[in-house]
PDB file of C-alpha atoms and ligand atoms in Angstrom:
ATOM      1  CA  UNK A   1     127.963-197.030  69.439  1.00  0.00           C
ATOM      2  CA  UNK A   2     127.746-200.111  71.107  1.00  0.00           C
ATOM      3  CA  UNK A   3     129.927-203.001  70.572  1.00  0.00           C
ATOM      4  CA  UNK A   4     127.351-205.739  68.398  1.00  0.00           C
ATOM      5  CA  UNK A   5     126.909-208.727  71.532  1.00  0.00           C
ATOM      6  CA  UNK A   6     126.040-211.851  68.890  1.00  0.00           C
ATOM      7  CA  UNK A   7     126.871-214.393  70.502  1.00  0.00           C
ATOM      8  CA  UNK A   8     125.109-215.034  73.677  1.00  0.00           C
ATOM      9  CA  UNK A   9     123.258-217.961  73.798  1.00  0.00           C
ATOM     10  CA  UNK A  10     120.357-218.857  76.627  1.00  0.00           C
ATOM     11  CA  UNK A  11     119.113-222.353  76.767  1.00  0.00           C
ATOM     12  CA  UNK A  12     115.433-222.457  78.118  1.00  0.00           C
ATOM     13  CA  UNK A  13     112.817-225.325  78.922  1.00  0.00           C
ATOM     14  CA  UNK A  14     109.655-224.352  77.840  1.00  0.00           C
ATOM     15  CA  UNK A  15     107.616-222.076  78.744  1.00  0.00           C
ATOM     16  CA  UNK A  16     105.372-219.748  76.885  1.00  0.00           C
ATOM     17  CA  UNK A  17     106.441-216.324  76.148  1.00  0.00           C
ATOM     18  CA  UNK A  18     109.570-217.060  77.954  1.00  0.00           C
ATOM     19  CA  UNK A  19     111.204-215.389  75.063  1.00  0.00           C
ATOM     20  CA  UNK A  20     109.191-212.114  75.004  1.00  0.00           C
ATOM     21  CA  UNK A  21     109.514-211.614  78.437  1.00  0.00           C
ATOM     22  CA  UNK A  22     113.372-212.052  78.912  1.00  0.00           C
ATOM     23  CA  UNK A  23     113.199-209.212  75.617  1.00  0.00           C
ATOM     24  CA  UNK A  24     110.781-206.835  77.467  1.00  0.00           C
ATOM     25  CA  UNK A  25     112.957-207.064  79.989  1.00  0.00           C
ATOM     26  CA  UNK A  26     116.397-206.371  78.364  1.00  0.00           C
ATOM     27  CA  UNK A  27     114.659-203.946  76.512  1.00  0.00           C
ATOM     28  CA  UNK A  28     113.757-201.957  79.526  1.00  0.00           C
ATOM     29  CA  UNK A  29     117.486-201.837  80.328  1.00  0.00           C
ATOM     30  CA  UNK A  30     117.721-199.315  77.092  1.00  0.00           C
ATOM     31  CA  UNK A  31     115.404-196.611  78.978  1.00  0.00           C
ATOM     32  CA  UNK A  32     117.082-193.917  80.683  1.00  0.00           C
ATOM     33  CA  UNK A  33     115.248-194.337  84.249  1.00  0.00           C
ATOM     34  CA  UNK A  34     116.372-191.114  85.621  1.00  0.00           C
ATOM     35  CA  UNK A  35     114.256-188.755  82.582  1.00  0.00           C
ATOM     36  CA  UNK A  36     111.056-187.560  83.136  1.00  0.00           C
ATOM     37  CA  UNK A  37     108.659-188.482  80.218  1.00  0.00           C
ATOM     38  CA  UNK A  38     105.923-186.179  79.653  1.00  0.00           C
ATOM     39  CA  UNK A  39     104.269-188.704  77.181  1.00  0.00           C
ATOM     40  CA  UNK A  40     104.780-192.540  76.060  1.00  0.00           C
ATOM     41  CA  UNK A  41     103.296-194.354  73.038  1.00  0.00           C
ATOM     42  CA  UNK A  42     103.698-198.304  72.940  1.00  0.00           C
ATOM     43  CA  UNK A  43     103.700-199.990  69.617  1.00  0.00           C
ATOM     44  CA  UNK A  44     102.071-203.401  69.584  1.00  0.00           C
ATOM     45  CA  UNK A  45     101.651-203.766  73.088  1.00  0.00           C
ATOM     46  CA  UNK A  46      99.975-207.039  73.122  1.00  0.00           C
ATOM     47  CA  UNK A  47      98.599-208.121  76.373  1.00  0.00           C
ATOM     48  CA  UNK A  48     101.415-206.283  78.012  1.00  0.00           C
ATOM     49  CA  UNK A  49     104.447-208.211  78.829  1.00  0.00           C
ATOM     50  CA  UNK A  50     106.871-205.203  78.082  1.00  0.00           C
ATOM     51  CA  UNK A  51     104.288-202.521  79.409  1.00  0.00           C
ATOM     52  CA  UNK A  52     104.552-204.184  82.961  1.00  0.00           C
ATOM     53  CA  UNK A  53     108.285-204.007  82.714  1.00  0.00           C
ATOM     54  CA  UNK A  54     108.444-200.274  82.112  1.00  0.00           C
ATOM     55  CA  UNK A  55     105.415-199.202  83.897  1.00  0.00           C
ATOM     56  CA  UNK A  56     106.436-198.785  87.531  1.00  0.00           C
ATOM     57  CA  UNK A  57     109.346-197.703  86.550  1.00  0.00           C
ATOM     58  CA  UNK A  58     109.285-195.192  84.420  1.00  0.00           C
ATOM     59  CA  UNK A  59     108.306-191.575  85.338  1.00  0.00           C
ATOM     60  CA  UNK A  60     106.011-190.199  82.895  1.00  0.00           C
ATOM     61  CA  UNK A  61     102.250-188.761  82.668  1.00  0.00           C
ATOM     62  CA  UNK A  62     100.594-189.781  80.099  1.00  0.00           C
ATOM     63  CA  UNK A  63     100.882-193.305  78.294  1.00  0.00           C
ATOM     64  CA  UNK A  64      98.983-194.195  75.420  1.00  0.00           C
ATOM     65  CA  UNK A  65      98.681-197.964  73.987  1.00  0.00           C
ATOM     66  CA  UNK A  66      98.493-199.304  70.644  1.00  0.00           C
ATOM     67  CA  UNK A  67      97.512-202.805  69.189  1.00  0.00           C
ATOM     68  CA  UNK A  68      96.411-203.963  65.869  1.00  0.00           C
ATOM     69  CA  UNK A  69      94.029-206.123  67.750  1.00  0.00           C
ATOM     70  CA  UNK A  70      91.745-205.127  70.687  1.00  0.00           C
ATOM     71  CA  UNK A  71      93.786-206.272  73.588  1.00  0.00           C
ATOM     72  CA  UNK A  72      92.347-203.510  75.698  1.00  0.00           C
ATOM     73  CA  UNK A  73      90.972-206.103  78.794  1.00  0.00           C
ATOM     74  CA  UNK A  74      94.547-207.195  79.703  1.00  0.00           C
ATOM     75  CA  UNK A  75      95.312-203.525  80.561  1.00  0.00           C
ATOM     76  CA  UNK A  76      92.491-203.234  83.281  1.00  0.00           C
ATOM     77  CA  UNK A  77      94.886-202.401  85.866  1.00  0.00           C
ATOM     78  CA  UNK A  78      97.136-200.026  83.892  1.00  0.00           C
ATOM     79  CA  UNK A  79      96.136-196.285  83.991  1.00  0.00           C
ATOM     80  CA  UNK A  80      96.737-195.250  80.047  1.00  0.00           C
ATOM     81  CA  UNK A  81      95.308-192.583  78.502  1.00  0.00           C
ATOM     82  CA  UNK A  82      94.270-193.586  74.818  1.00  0.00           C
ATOM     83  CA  UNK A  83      94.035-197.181  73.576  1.00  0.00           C
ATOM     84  CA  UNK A  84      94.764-197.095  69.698  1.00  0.00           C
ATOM     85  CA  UNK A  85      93.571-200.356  68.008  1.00  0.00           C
ATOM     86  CA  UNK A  86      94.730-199.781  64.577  1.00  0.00           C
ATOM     87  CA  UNK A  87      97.781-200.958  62.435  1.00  0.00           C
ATOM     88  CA  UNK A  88     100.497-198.911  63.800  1.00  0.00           C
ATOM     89  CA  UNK A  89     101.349-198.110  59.814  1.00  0.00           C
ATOM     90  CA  UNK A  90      98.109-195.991  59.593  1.00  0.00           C
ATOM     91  CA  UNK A  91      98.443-194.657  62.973  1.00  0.00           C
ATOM     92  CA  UNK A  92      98.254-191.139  62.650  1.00  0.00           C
ATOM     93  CA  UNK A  93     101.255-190.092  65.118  1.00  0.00           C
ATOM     94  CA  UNK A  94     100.582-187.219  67.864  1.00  0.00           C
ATOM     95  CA  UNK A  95     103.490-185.671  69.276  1.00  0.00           C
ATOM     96  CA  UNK A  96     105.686-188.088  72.424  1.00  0.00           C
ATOM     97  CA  UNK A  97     108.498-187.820  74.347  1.00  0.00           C
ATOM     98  CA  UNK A  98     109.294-191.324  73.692  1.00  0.00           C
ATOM     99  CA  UNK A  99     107.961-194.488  71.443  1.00  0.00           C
ATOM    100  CA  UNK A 100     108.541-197.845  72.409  1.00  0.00           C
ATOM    101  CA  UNK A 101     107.649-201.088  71.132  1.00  0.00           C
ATOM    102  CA  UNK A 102     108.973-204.677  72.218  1.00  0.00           C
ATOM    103  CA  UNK A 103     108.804-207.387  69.726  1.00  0.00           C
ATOM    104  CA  UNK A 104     106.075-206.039  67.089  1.00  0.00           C
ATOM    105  CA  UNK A 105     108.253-204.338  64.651  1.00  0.00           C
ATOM    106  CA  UNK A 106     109.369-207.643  62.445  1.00  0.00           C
ATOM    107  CA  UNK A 107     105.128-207.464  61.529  1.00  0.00           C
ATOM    108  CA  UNK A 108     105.313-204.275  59.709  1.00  0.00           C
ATOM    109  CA  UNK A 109     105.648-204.192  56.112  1.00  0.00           C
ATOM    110  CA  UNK A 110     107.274-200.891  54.936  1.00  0.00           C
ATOM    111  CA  UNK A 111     109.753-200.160  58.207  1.00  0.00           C
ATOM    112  CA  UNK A 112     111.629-197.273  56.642  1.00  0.00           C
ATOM    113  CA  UNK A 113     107.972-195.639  56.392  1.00  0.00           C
ATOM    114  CA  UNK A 114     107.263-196.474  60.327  1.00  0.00           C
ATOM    115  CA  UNK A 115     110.594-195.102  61.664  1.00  0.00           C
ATOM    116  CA  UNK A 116     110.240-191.948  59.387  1.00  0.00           C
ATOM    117  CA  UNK A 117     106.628-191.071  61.014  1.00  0.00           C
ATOM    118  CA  UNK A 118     107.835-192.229  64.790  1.00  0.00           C
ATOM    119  CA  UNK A 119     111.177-189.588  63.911  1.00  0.00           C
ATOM    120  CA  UNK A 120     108.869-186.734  62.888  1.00  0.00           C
ATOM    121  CA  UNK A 121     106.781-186.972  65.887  1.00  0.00           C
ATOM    122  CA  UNK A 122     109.117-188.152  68.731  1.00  0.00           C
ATOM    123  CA  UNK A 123     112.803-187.115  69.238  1.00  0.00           C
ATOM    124  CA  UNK A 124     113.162-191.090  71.127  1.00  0.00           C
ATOM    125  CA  UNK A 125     112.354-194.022  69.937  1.00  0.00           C
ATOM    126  CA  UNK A 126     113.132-197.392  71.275  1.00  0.00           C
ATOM    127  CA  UNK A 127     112.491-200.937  70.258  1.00  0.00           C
ATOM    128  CA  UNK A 128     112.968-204.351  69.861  1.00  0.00           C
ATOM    129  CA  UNK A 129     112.589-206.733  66.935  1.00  0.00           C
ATOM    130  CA  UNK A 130     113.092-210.112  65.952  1.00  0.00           C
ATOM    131  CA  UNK A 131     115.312-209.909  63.193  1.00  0.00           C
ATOM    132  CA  UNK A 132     117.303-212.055  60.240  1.00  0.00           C
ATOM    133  CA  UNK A 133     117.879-215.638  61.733  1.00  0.00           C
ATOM    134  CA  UNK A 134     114.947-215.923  63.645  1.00  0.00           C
ATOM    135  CA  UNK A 135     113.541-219.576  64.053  1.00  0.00           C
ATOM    136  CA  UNK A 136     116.488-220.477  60.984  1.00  0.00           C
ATOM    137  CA  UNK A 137     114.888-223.763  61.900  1.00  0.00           C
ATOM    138  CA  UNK A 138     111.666-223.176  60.759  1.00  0.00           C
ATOM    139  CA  UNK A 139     112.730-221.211  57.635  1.00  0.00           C
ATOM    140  CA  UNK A 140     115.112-224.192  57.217  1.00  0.00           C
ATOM    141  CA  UNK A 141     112.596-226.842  56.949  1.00  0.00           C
ATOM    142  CA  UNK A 142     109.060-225.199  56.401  1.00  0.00           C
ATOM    143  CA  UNK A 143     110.784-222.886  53.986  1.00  0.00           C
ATOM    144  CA  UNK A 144     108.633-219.642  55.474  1.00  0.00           C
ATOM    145  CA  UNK A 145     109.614-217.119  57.140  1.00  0.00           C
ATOM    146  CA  UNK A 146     108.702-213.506  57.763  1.00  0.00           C
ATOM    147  CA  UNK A 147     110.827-211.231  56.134  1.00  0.00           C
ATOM    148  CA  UNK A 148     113.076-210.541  59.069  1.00  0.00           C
ATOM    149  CA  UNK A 149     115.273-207.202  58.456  1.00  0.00           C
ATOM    150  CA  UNK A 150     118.982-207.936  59.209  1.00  0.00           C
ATOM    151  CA  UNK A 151     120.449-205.788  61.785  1.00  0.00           C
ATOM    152  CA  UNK A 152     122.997-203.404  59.365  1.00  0.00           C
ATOM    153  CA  UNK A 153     119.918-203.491  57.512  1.00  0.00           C
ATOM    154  CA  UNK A 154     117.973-201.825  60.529  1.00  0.00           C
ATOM    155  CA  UNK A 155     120.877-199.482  61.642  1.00  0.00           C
ATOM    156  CA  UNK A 156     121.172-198.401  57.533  1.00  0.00           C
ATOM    157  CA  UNK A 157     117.212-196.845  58.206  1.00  0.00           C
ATOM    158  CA  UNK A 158     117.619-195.592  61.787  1.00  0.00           C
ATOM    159  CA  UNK A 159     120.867-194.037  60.757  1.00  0.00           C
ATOM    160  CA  UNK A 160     118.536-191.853  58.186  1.00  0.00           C
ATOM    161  CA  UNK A 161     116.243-190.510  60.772  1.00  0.00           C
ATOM    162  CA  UNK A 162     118.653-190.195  64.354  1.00  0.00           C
ATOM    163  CA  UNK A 163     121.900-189.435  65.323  1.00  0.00           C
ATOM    164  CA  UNK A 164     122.799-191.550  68.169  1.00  0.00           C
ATOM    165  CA  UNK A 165     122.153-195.164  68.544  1.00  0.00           C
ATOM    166  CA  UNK A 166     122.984-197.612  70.946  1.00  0.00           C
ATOM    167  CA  UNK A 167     121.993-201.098  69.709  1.00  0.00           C
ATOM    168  CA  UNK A 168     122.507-205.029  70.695  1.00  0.00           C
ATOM    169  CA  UNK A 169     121.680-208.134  68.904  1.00  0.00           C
ATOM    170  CA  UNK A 170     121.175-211.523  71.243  1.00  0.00           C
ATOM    171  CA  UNK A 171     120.430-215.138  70.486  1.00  0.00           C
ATOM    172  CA  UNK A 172     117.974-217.240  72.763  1.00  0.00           C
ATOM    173  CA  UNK A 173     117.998-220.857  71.847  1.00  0.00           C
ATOM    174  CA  UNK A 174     115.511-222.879  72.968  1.00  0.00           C
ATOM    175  CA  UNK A 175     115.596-226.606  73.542  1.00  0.00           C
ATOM    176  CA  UNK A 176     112.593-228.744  73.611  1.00  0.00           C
ATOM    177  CA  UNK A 177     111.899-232.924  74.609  1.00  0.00           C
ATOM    178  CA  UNK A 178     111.267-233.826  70.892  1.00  0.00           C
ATOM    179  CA  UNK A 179     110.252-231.498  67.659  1.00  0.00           C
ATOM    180  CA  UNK A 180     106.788-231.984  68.073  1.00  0.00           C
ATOM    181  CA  UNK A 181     107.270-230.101  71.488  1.00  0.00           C
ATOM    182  CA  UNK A 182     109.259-227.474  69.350  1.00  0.00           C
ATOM    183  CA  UNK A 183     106.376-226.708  67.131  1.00  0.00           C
ATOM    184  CA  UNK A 184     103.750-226.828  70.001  1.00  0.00           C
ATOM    185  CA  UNK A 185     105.623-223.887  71.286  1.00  0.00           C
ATOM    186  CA  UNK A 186     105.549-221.911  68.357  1.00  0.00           C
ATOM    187  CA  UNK A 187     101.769-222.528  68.237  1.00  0.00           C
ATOM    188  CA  UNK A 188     101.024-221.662  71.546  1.00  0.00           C
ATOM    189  CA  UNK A 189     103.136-218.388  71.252  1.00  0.00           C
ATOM    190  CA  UNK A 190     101.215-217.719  67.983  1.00  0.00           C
ATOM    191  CA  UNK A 191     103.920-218.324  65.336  1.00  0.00           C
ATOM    192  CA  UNK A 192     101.465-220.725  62.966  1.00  0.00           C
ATOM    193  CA  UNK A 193     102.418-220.207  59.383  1.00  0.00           C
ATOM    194  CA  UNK A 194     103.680-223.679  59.226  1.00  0.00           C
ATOM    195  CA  UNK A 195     100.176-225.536  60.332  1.00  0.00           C
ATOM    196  CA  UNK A 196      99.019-225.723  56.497  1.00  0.00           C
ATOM    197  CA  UNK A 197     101.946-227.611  56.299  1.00  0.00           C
ATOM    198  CA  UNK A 198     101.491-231.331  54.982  1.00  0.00           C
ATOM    199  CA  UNK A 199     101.390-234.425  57.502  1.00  0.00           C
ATOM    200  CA  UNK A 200     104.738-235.852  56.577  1.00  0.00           C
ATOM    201  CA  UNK A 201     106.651-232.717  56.246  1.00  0.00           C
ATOM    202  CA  UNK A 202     105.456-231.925  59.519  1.00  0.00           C
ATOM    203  CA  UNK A 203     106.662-235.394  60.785  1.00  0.00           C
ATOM    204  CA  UNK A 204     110.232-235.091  59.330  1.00  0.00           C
ATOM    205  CA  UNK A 205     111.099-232.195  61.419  1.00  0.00           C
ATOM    206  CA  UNK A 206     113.559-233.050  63.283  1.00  0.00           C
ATOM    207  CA  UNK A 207     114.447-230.116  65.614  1.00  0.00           C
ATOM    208  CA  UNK A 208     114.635-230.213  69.061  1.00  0.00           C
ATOM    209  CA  UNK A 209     116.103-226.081  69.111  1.00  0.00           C
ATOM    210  CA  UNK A 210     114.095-222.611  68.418  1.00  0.00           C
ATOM    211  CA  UNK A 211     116.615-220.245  67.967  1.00  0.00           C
ATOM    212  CA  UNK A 212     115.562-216.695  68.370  1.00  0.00           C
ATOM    213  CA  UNK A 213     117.642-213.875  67.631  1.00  0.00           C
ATOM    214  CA  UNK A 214     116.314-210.615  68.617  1.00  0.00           C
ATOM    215  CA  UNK A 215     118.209-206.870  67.811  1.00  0.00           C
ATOM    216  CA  UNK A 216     117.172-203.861  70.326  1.00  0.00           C
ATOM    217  CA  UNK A 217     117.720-200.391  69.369  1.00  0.00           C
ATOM    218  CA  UNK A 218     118.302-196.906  71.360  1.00  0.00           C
ATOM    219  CA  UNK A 219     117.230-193.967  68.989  1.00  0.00           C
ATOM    220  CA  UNK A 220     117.890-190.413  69.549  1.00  0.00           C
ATOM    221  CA  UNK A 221     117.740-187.574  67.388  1.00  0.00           C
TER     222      UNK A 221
HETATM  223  C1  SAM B 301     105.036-210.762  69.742  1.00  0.00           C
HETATM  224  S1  SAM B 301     103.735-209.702  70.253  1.00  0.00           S
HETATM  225  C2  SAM B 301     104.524-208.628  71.408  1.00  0.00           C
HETATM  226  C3  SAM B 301     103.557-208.018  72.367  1.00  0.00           C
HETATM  227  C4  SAM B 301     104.151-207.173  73.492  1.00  0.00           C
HETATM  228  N1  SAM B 301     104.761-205.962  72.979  1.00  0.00           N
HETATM  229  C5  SAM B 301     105.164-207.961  74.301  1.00  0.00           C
HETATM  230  O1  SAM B 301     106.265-207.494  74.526  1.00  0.00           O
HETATM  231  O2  SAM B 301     104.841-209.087  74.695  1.00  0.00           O
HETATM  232  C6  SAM B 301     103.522-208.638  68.813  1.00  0.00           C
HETATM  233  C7  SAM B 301     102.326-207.716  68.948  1.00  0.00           C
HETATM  234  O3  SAM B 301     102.320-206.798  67.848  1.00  0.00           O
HETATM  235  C8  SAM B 301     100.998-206.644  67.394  1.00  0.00           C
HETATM  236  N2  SAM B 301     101.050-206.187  66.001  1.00  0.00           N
HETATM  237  C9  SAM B 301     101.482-206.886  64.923  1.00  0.00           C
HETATM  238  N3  SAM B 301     101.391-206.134  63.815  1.00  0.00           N
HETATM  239  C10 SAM B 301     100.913-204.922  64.218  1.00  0.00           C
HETATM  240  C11 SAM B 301     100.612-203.712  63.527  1.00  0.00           C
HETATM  241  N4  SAM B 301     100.800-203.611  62.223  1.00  0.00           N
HETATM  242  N5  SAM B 301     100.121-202.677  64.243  1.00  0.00           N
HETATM  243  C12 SAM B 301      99.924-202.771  65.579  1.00  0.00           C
HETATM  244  N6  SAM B 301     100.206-203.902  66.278  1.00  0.00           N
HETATM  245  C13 SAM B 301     100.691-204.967  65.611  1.00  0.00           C
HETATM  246  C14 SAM B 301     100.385-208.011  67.576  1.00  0.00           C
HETATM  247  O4  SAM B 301      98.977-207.966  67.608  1.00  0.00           O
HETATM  248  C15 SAM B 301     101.001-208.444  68.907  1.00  0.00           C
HETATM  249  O5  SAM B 301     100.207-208.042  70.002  1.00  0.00           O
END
């Protein structure tokens, strides 16, 4: 396995979706280039910041997309064979050479269930996710929170379902003019929980760092 790399911290100006991108992009750096895919499914490909890292690059024939919502116009340009817009959970799996998914995993309620299904069907699977630590600040303050999965906790499931893993954990920490600027980015990247938040609480945060911590994982069975 690889050696856990916790440590590394980024500082960043704003910019939206600076964050996903640099983790679509390390992501990408888990594929084996050299294989030949015979089919892909993405997990929660959004509007397709990881799918435009990977797919160029990758030879494979058939790619199919999924999404929760129907994101389907921001793939205009992308040949893919099936667009799934469903909650990956009730997704009934076909058979792929490989499953990947940047950034969408942290939304899914019962993970051990996900990465069971994905292991019957798929002999690969890799991913990011944002995991435990993610926007402390927020949590910190706001007191919410998703319920980020630590990464031993992740590597306990995988372990279950494949037998060699490569994995990496890596901090981004973002630094903004003044909080206000902080939580502007979090809206415009559509992390929101916080906006029922009252007036003054929303006033006394005093932030001027996001820190996002991020785990990426190389499955095999
Ligand atoms: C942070 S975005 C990442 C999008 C894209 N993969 C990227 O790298 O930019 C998370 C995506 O996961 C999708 N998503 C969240 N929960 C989902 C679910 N249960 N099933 C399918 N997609 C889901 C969201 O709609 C969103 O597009």
């Amino acid at each position: 396995m690889k050696q856990m790399n916790f440590n590394k911290q980024f500082i960043n100006y704003d910019q939206n979706a600076i964050t996903q991108k640099k983790v679509a992009e390390k992501l990408f750096s888990f594929i084996d280039c050299s294989k030949k895919y015979q089919s892909i499914l993405e997990l929660g490909c959004g509007t397709g910041v990881f799918t435009k890292t990977f797919y160029n690059n990758l030879n494979f024939n058939i790619l199919d997309l999924n999404d929760i919502f129907d994101t389907a116009k921001y793939f205009s340009e992308f040949s893919y064979n099936k667009f799934f817009i469903e909650d990956m959970e009730n997704l009934k799996l076909e058979k792929y050479s490989l499953v990947l998914s940047s950034s969408a995993f942290q939304w899914v309620d019962n993970f051990e269930n996900l990465i069971k299904r994905i292991s019957e069907n798929s002999p690969e699977l890799i991913f990011s996710i944002y995991s435990k630590g993610n926007l402390i600040e927020i949590f910190q303050h706001f007191g919410i929170s998703l319920n980020y999965l630590s990464c031993s906790e992740i590597l306990t499931v995988l372990n279950r379902y494949y037998s060699d893993i490569k994995y990496e954990t890596e901090e981004f920490v973002l630094k903004f003019n003044s909080p206000i600027d902080a939580l502007k980015h979090l809206k415009k990247t559509g992390v929101t929980g916080f906006k029922n938040s009252s007036y003054s609480l929303t006033k006394s945060f005093k932030s001027t760092i996001l820190t996002y911590r991020v785990s990426y994982f190389s499955c095999k069975k």
